[in-house]
């Protein structure tokens, strides 16, 4: 994949900021069946105990002994489809970002504070968790240092350009093209101003 420079990403900030706030669409579902493997799927089953069924998230947690509450709170990762589309031209290349769900929806902390709930498809519900989702070494390898720097700027983090962590609250089948609706919003983060 070609690594996109900052000069190719920054002009798209307005487009990224203009994602729908209340009702969006699920654009891509990706299963990670094992290390360094990705499957773009036409349907996926979300489950509270497994995240995306067939994804190796649960197996990795058991192998590493990490089935803690914080690990469960990161069973699903969601990335903005607008952002990943700036980084890669095909769904197969977009899948390497490492997330399971790619949506056209405003994922910003302001729009979806931790505790917010999203209906995905007919019955699945995903809750946004407090754990940050930042670009790791694999993200740098796949999309480059400048893309990683872009998603991790103060604004990039506020917009959650790298994505967000969530957990499955209610199981259900999800497919690209399904609506993604904000069911409820969590409490906005408290900002403290010091004199």
PDB file of C-alpha atoms in Angstrom:
ATOM      1  CA  UNK A   1       0.000   0.000   0.000  1.00  0.00           C
ATOM      2  CA  UNK A   2       1.119   3.527  -0.677  1.00  0.00           C
ATOM      3  CA  UNK A   3       1.594   5.592   2.463  1.00  0.00           C
ATOM      4  CA  UNK A   4      -0.366   8.832   2.198  1.00  0.00           C
ATOM      5  CA  UNK A   5       1.461  11.996   3.288  1.00  0.00           C
ATOM      6  CA  UNK A   6      -0.059  14.552   5.657  1.00  0.00           C
ATOM      7  CA  UNK A   7      -0.499  16.889   2.691  1.00  0.00           C
ATOM      8  CA  UNK A   8      -2.939  14.344   1.171  1.00  0.00           C
ATOM      9  CA  UNK A   9      -4.882  13.858   4.433  1.00  0.00           C
ATOM     10  CA  UNK A  10      -5.232  17.321   5.967  1.00  0.00           C
ATOM     11  CA  UNK A  11      -7.400  18.788   3.162  1.00  0.00           C
ATOM     12  CA  UNK A  12     -10.075  16.178   4.019  1.00  0.00           C
ATOM     13  CA  UNK A  13     -10.675  17.260   7.627  1.00  0.00           C
ATOM     14  CA  UNK A  14     -13.969  18.976   6.774  1.00  0.00           C
ATOM     15  CA  UNK A  15     -15.194  15.812   5.047  1.00  0.00           C
ATOM     16  CA  UNK A  16     -14.211  13.756   8.102  1.00  0.00           C
ATOM     17  CA  UNK A  17     -15.935  16.221  10.455  1.00  0.00           C
ATOM     18  CA  UNK A  18     -19.171  16.082   8.422  1.00  0.00           C
ATOM     19  CA  UNK A  19     -19.973  12.398   9.058  1.00  0.00           C
ATOM     20  CA  UNK A  20     -23.611  11.851  10.126  1.00  0.00           C
ATOM     21  CA  UNK A  21     -24.217  12.374  13.845  1.00  0.00           C
ATOM     22  CA  UNK A  22     -27.297  10.241  14.551  1.00  0.00           C
ATOM     23  CA  UNK A  23     -27.809   7.667  11.800  1.00  0.00           C
ATOM     24  CA  UNK A  24     -25.039   6.328   9.612  1.00  0.00           C
ATOM     25  CA  UNK A  25     -24.265   3.166   7.722  1.00  0.00           C
ATOM     26  CA  UNK A  26     -22.102   0.102   8.254  1.00  0.00           C
ATOM     27  CA  UNK A  27     -19.743   0.107   5.285  1.00  0.00           C
ATOM     28  CA  UNK A  28     -17.440  -2.836   5.959  1.00  0.00           C
ATOM     29  CA  UNK A  29     -17.242  -5.871   8.272  1.00  0.00           C
ATOM     30  CA  UNK A  30     -13.853  -7.533   8.754  1.00  0.00           C
ATOM     31  CA  UNK A  31     -13.019 -10.702  10.628  1.00  0.00           C
ATOM     32  CA  UNK A  32      -9.493 -11.446  11.842  1.00  0.00           C
ATOM     33  CA  UNK A  33      -9.341 -15.259  11.930  1.00  0.00           C
ATOM     34  CA  UNK A  34      -5.699 -15.326  13.035  1.00  0.00           C
ATOM     35  CA  UNK A  35      -2.502 -13.295  13.188  1.00  0.00           C
ATOM     36  CA  UNK A  36      -1.929 -11.292  10.001  1.00  0.00           C
ATOM     37  CA  UNK A  37      -5.150 -12.578   8.420  1.00  0.00           C
ATOM     38  CA  UNK A  38      -8.200 -10.562   7.400  1.00  0.00           C
ATOM     39  CA  UNK A  39     -11.535 -11.575   5.875  1.00  0.00           C
ATOM     40  CA  UNK A  40     -13.926  -9.010   4.436  1.00  0.00           C
ATOM     41  CA  UNK A  41     -17.317 -10.628   5.126  1.00  0.00           C
ATOM     42  CA  UNK A  42     -20.824 -10.038   3.792  1.00  0.00           C
ATOM     43  CA  UNK A  43     -22.337 -10.760   7.225  1.00  0.00           C
ATOM     44  CA  UNK A  44     -21.020 -11.106  10.751  1.00  0.00           C
ATOM     45  CA  UNK A  45     -22.482 -12.197  14.044  1.00  0.00           C
ATOM     46  CA  UNK A  46     -21.810  -9.916  17.022  1.00  0.00           C
ATOM     47  CA  UNK A  47     -21.927 -11.614  20.431  1.00  0.00           C
ATOM     48  CA  UNK A  48     -21.210 -10.319  23.966  1.00  0.00           C
ATOM     49  CA  UNK A  49     -18.847 -13.224  24.743  1.00  0.00           C
ATOM     50  CA  UNK A  50     -17.037 -13.356  21.409  1.00  0.00           C
ATOM     51  CA  UNK A  51     -17.090  -9.877  19.878  1.00  0.00           C
ATOM     52  CA  UNK A  52     -17.347 -10.693  16.169  1.00  0.00           C
ATOM     53  CA  UNK A  53     -17.855 -14.461  15.963  1.00  0.00           C
ATOM     54  CA  UNK A  54     -14.928 -16.047  14.109  1.00  0.00           C
ATOM     55  CA  UNK A  55     -12.586 -13.160  14.957  1.00  0.00           C
ATOM     56  CA  UNK A  56      -9.563 -14.149  17.017  1.00  0.00           C
ATOM     57  CA  UNK A  57     -10.154 -11.446  19.653  1.00  0.00           C
ATOM     58  CA  UNK A  58     -11.468 -13.919  22.251  1.00  0.00           C
ATOM     59  CA  UNK A  59      -8.810 -16.527  21.452  1.00  0.00           C
ATOM     60  CA  UNK A  60      -6.041 -13.926  21.832  1.00  0.00           C
ATOM     61  CA  UNK A  61      -7.439 -12.917  25.205  1.00  0.00           C
ATOM     62  CA  UNK A  62      -7.528 -16.495  26.449  1.00  0.00           C
ATOM     63  CA  UNK A  63      -4.019 -17.220  25.147  1.00  0.00           C
ATOM     64  CA  UNK A  64      -2.615 -14.201  26.940  1.00  0.00           C
ATOM     65  CA  UNK A  65      -4.795 -14.581  30.016  1.00  0.00           C
ATOM     66  CA  UNK A  66      -6.386 -11.184  29.370  1.00  0.00           C
ATOM     67  CA  UNK A  67     -10.102 -11.879  29.658  1.00  0.00           C
ATOM     68  CA  UNK A  68     -10.374  -9.038  32.149  1.00  0.00           C
ATOM     69  CA  UNK A  69     -13.126  -6.445  32.188  1.00  0.00           C
ATOM     70  CA  UNK A  70     -10.880  -4.019  30.311  1.00  0.00           C
ATOM     71  CA  UNK A  71     -10.185  -6.630  27.620  1.00  0.00           C
ATOM     72  CA  UNK A  72     -13.905  -7.375  27.201  1.00  0.00           C
ATOM     73  CA  UNK A  73     -14.481  -3.610  26.892  1.00  0.00           C
ATOM     74  CA  UNK A  74     -12.379  -3.731  23.724  1.00  0.00           C
ATOM     75  CA  UNK A  75     -14.066  -6.707  22.044  1.00  0.00           C
ATOM     76  CA  UNK A  76     -15.104  -4.636  19.022  1.00  0.00           C
ATOM     77  CA  UNK A  77     -13.173  -1.865  17.347  1.00  0.00           C
ATOM     78  CA  UNK A  78     -14.951   0.586  15.106  1.00  0.00           C
ATOM     79  CA  UNK A  79     -13.290   2.943  12.622  1.00  0.00           C
ATOM     80  CA  UNK A  80     -14.728   5.676  10.455  1.00  0.00           C
ATOM     81  CA  UNK A  81     -15.046   4.533   6.858  1.00  0.00           C
ATOM     82  CA  UNK A  82     -14.284   8.054   5.629  1.00  0.00           C
ATOM     83  CA  UNK A  83     -10.897   7.967   7.371  1.00  0.00           C
ATOM     84  CA  UNK A  84      -9.861   4.480   6.291  1.00  0.00           C
ATOM     85  CA  UNK A  85     -10.914   5.316   2.725  1.00  0.00           C
ATOM     86  CA  UNK A  86      -8.324   8.100   2.729  1.00  0.00           C
ATOM     87  CA  UNK A  87      -5.656   5.555   3.661  1.00  0.00           C
ATOM     88  CA  UNK A  88      -6.494   2.708   1.278  1.00  0.00           C
ATOM     89  CA  UNK A  89      -8.311   2.336  -2.033  1.00  0.00           C
ATOM     90  CA  UNK A  90      -9.844  -1.143  -1.691  1.00  0.00           C
ATOM     91  CA  UNK A  91     -11.808  -2.916   1.031  1.00  0.00           C
ATOM     92  CA  UNK A  92      -9.084  -5.558   1.184  1.00  0.00           C
ATOM     93  CA  UNK A  93      -6.465  -2.886   1.941  1.00  0.00           C
ATOM     94  CA  UNK A  94      -8.797  -1.051   4.348  1.00  0.00           C
ATOM     95  CA  UNK A  95      -9.263  -4.287   6.283  1.00  0.00           C
ATOM     96  CA  UNK A  96      -5.621  -4.133   7.383  1.00  0.00           C
ATOM     97  CA  UNK A  97      -6.402  -1.220   9.718  1.00  0.00           C
ATOM     98  CA  UNK A  98      -7.322  -4.019  12.120  1.00  0.00           C
ATOM     99  CA  UNK A  99     -10.859  -3.032  13.073  1.00  0.00           C
ATOM    100  CA  UNK A 100     -13.972  -5.161  12.692  1.00  0.00           C
ATOM    101  CA  UNK A 101     -16.608  -2.544  11.885  1.00  0.00           C
ATOM    102  CA  UNK A 102     -16.156   0.439   9.548  1.00  0.00           C
ATOM    103  CA  UNK A 103     -18.973   2.966   9.683  1.00  0.00           C
ATOM    104  CA  UNK A 104     -19.967   6.271   8.169  1.00  0.00           C
ATOM    105  CA  UNK A 105     -20.878   7.961  11.448  1.00  0.00           C
ATOM    106  CA  UNK A 106     -19.426  10.733  13.611  1.00  0.00           C
ATOM    107  CA  UNK A 107     -17.321   8.765  16.119  1.00  0.00           C
ATOM    108  CA  UNK A 108     -16.033  11.862  17.907  1.00  0.00           C
ATOM    109  CA  UNK A 109     -15.801  11.888  21.691  1.00  0.00           C
ATOM    110  CA  UNK A 110     -18.251  14.801  21.695  1.00  0.00           C
ATOM    111  CA  UNK A 111     -20.858  12.869  19.688  1.00  0.00           C
ATOM    112  CA  UNK A 112     -20.286   9.447  21.274  1.00  0.00           C
ATOM    113  CA  UNK A 113     -18.865   9.752  24.776  1.00  0.00           C
ATOM    114  CA  UNK A 114     -18.114   6.513  26.638  1.00  0.00           C
ATOM    115  CA  UNK A 115     -21.345   4.735  27.538  1.00  0.00           C
ATOM    116  CA  UNK A 116     -23.043   5.697  24.265  1.00  0.00           C
ATOM    117  CA  UNK A 117     -24.915   2.860  22.593  1.00  0.00           C
ATOM    118  CA  UNK A 118     -25.228   2.149  18.883  1.00  0.00           C
ATOM    119  CA  UNK A 119     -27.784  -0.086  17.187  1.00  0.00           C
ATOM    120  CA  UNK A 120     -26.086  -1.885  14.313  1.00  0.00           C
ATOM    121  CA  UNK A 121     -28.416  -3.616  11.877  1.00  0.00           C
ATOM    122  CA  UNK A 122     -31.687  -5.048  13.154  1.00  0.00           C
ATOM    123  CA  UNK A 123     -30.741  -6.153  16.656  1.00  0.00           C
ATOM    124  CA  UNK A 124     -27.053  -5.785  17.607  1.00  0.00           C
ATOM    125  CA  UNK A 125     -26.101  -3.129  20.143  1.00  0.00           C
ATOM    126  CA  UNK A 126     -22.523  -1.939  20.734  1.00  0.00           C
ATOM    127  CA  UNK A 127     -21.526   0.249  23.677  1.00  0.00           C
ATOM    128  CA  UNK A 128     -18.668   2.738  23.355  1.00  0.00           C
ATOM    129  CA  UNK A 129     -16.049   2.183  26.061  1.00  0.00           C
ATOM    130  CA  UNK A 130     -13.543   4.545  27.638  1.00  0.00           C
ATOM    131  CA  UNK A 131     -10.404   2.851  26.321  1.00  0.00           C
ATOM    132  CA  UNK A 132      -8.584   4.879  23.667  1.00  0.00           C
ATOM    133  CA  UNK A 133      -7.828   3.336  20.298  1.00  0.00           C
ATOM    134  CA  UNK A 134      -4.581   4.649  18.830  1.00  0.00           C
ATOM    135  CA  UNK A 135      -2.413   3.611  15.919  1.00  0.00           C
ATOM    136  CA  UNK A 136      -0.022   0.828  16.866  1.00  0.00           C
ATOM    137  CA  UNK A 137       3.181  -0.329  15.183  1.00  0.00           C
ATOM    138  CA  UNK A 138       1.151  -2.436  12.735  1.00  0.00           C
ATOM    139  CA  UNK A 139      -0.879   0.634  11.736  1.00  0.00           C
ATOM    140  CA  UNK A 140       2.372   2.534  11.136  1.00  0.00           C
ATOM    141  CA  UNK A 141       3.710  -0.352   9.041  1.00  0.00           C
ATOM    142  CA  UNK A 142       0.557  -0.530   6.918  1.00  0.00           C
ATOM    143  CA  UNK A 143      -0.356   3.151   6.507  1.00  0.00           C
ATOM    144  CA  UNK A 144       2.796   5.050   7.431  1.00  0.00           C
ATOM    145  CA  UNK A 145       4.088   7.372  10.123  1.00  0.00           C
ATOM    146  CA  UNK A 146       2.373  10.461   8.731  1.00  0.00           C
ATOM    147  CA  UNK A 147      -1.067   8.799   8.734  1.00  0.00           C
ATOM    148  CA  UNK A 148      -0.476   7.629  12.296  1.00  0.00           C
ATOM    149  CA  UNK A 149       0.591  11.119  13.327  1.00  0.00           C
ATOM    150  CA  UNK A 150      -2.536  12.556  11.623  1.00  0.00           C
ATOM    151  CA  UNK A 151      -4.989  10.293  13.505  1.00  0.00           C
ATOM    152  CA  UNK A 152      -3.172  10.942  16.789  1.00  0.00           C
ATOM    153  CA  UNK A 153      -3.142  14.749  16.723  1.00  0.00           C
ATOM    154  CA  UNK A 154      -5.293  16.399  19.390  1.00  0.00           C
ATOM    155  CA  UNK A 155      -8.039  16.898  16.814  1.00  0.00           C
ATOM    156  CA  UNK A 156      -7.568  13.395  15.403  1.00  0.00           C
ATOM    157  CA  UNK A 157      -8.059  11.894  18.868  1.00  0.00           C
ATOM    158  CA  UNK A 158     -11.071  14.119  19.581  1.00  0.00           C
ATOM    159  CA  UNK A 159     -12.618  12.994  16.285  1.00  0.00           C
ATOM    160  CA  UNK A 160     -11.475   9.399  16.967  1.00  0.00           C
ATOM    161  CA  UNK A 161      -9.988   9.186  13.486  1.00  0.00           C
ATOM    162  CA  UNK A 162      -8.173   5.985  14.457  1.00  0.00           C
ATOM    163  CA  UNK A 163     -11.453   4.584  15.754  1.00  0.00           C
ATOM    164  CA  UNK A 164     -12.882   3.541  19.073  1.00  0.00           C
ATOM    165  CA  UNK A 165     -13.220   0.539  21.304  1.00  0.00           C
ATOM    166  CA  UNK A 166     -16.549  -0.971  22.208  1.00  0.00           C
ATOM    167  CA  UNK A 167     -18.234  -4.023  23.599  1.00  0.00           C
ATOM    168  CA  UNK A 168     -21.205  -5.982  22.306  1.00  0.00           C
ATOM    169  CA  UNK A 169     -24.218  -5.543  24.598  1.00  0.00           C
ATOM    170  CA  UNK A 170     -26.885  -7.268  22.483  1.00  0.00           C
ATOM    171  CA  UNK A 171     -26.094  -9.952  19.898  1.00  0.00           C
ATOM    172  CA  UNK A 172     -27.131  -9.730  16.267  1.00  0.00           C
ATOM    173  CA  UNK A 173     -26.181 -10.208  12.650  1.00  0.00           C
ATOM    174  CA  UNK A 174     -24.658  -7.220  10.879  1.00  0.00           C
ATOM    175  CA  UNK A 175     -24.069  -6.604   7.178  1.00  0.00           C
ATOM    176  CA  UNK A 176     -22.519  -3.837   5.090  1.00  0.00           C
ATOM    177  CA  UNK A 177     -25.308  -1.415   4.217  1.00  0.00           C
ATOM    178  CA  UNK A 178     -27.025  -1.827   7.609  1.00  0.00           C
ATOM    179  CA  UNK A 179     -27.995   1.351   9.438  1.00  0.00           C
ATOM    180  CA  UNK A 180     -25.986   2.389  12.488  1.00  0.00           C
ATOM    181  CA  UNK A 181     -28.138   4.451  14.853  1.00  0.00           C
ATOM    182  CA  UNK A 182     -27.231   6.262  18.044  1.00  0.00           C
ATOM    183  CA  UNK A 183     -29.579   4.808  20.679  1.00  0.00           C
ATOM    184  CA  UNK A 184     -28.214   6.807  23.596  1.00  0.00           C
ATOM    185  CA  UNK A 185     -25.273   9.013  24.413  1.00  0.00           C
ATOM    186  CA  UNK A 186     -23.086   8.575  27.457  1.00  0.00           C
ATOM    187  CA  UNK A 187     -22.109  11.402  29.742  1.00  0.00           C
ATOM    188  CA  UNK A 188     -19.778  13.888  28.077  1.00  0.00           C
ATOM    189  CA  UNK A 189     -16.267  13.940  29.486  1.00  0.00           C
ATOM    190  CA  UNK A 190     -15.734  16.417  32.298  1.00  0.00           C
ATOM    191  CA  UNK A 191     -13.370  19.202  31.398  1.00  0.00           C
ATOM    192  CA  UNK A 192     -11.613  20.938  34.232  1.00  0.00           C
ATOM    193  CA  UNK A 193     -10.246  24.442  33.888  1.00  0.00           C
ATOM    194  CA  UNK A 194      -7.544  25.451  36.264  1.00  0.00           C
ATOM    195  CA  UNK A 195      -7.195  29.109  37.233  1.00  0.00           C
TER     196      UNK A 195
END
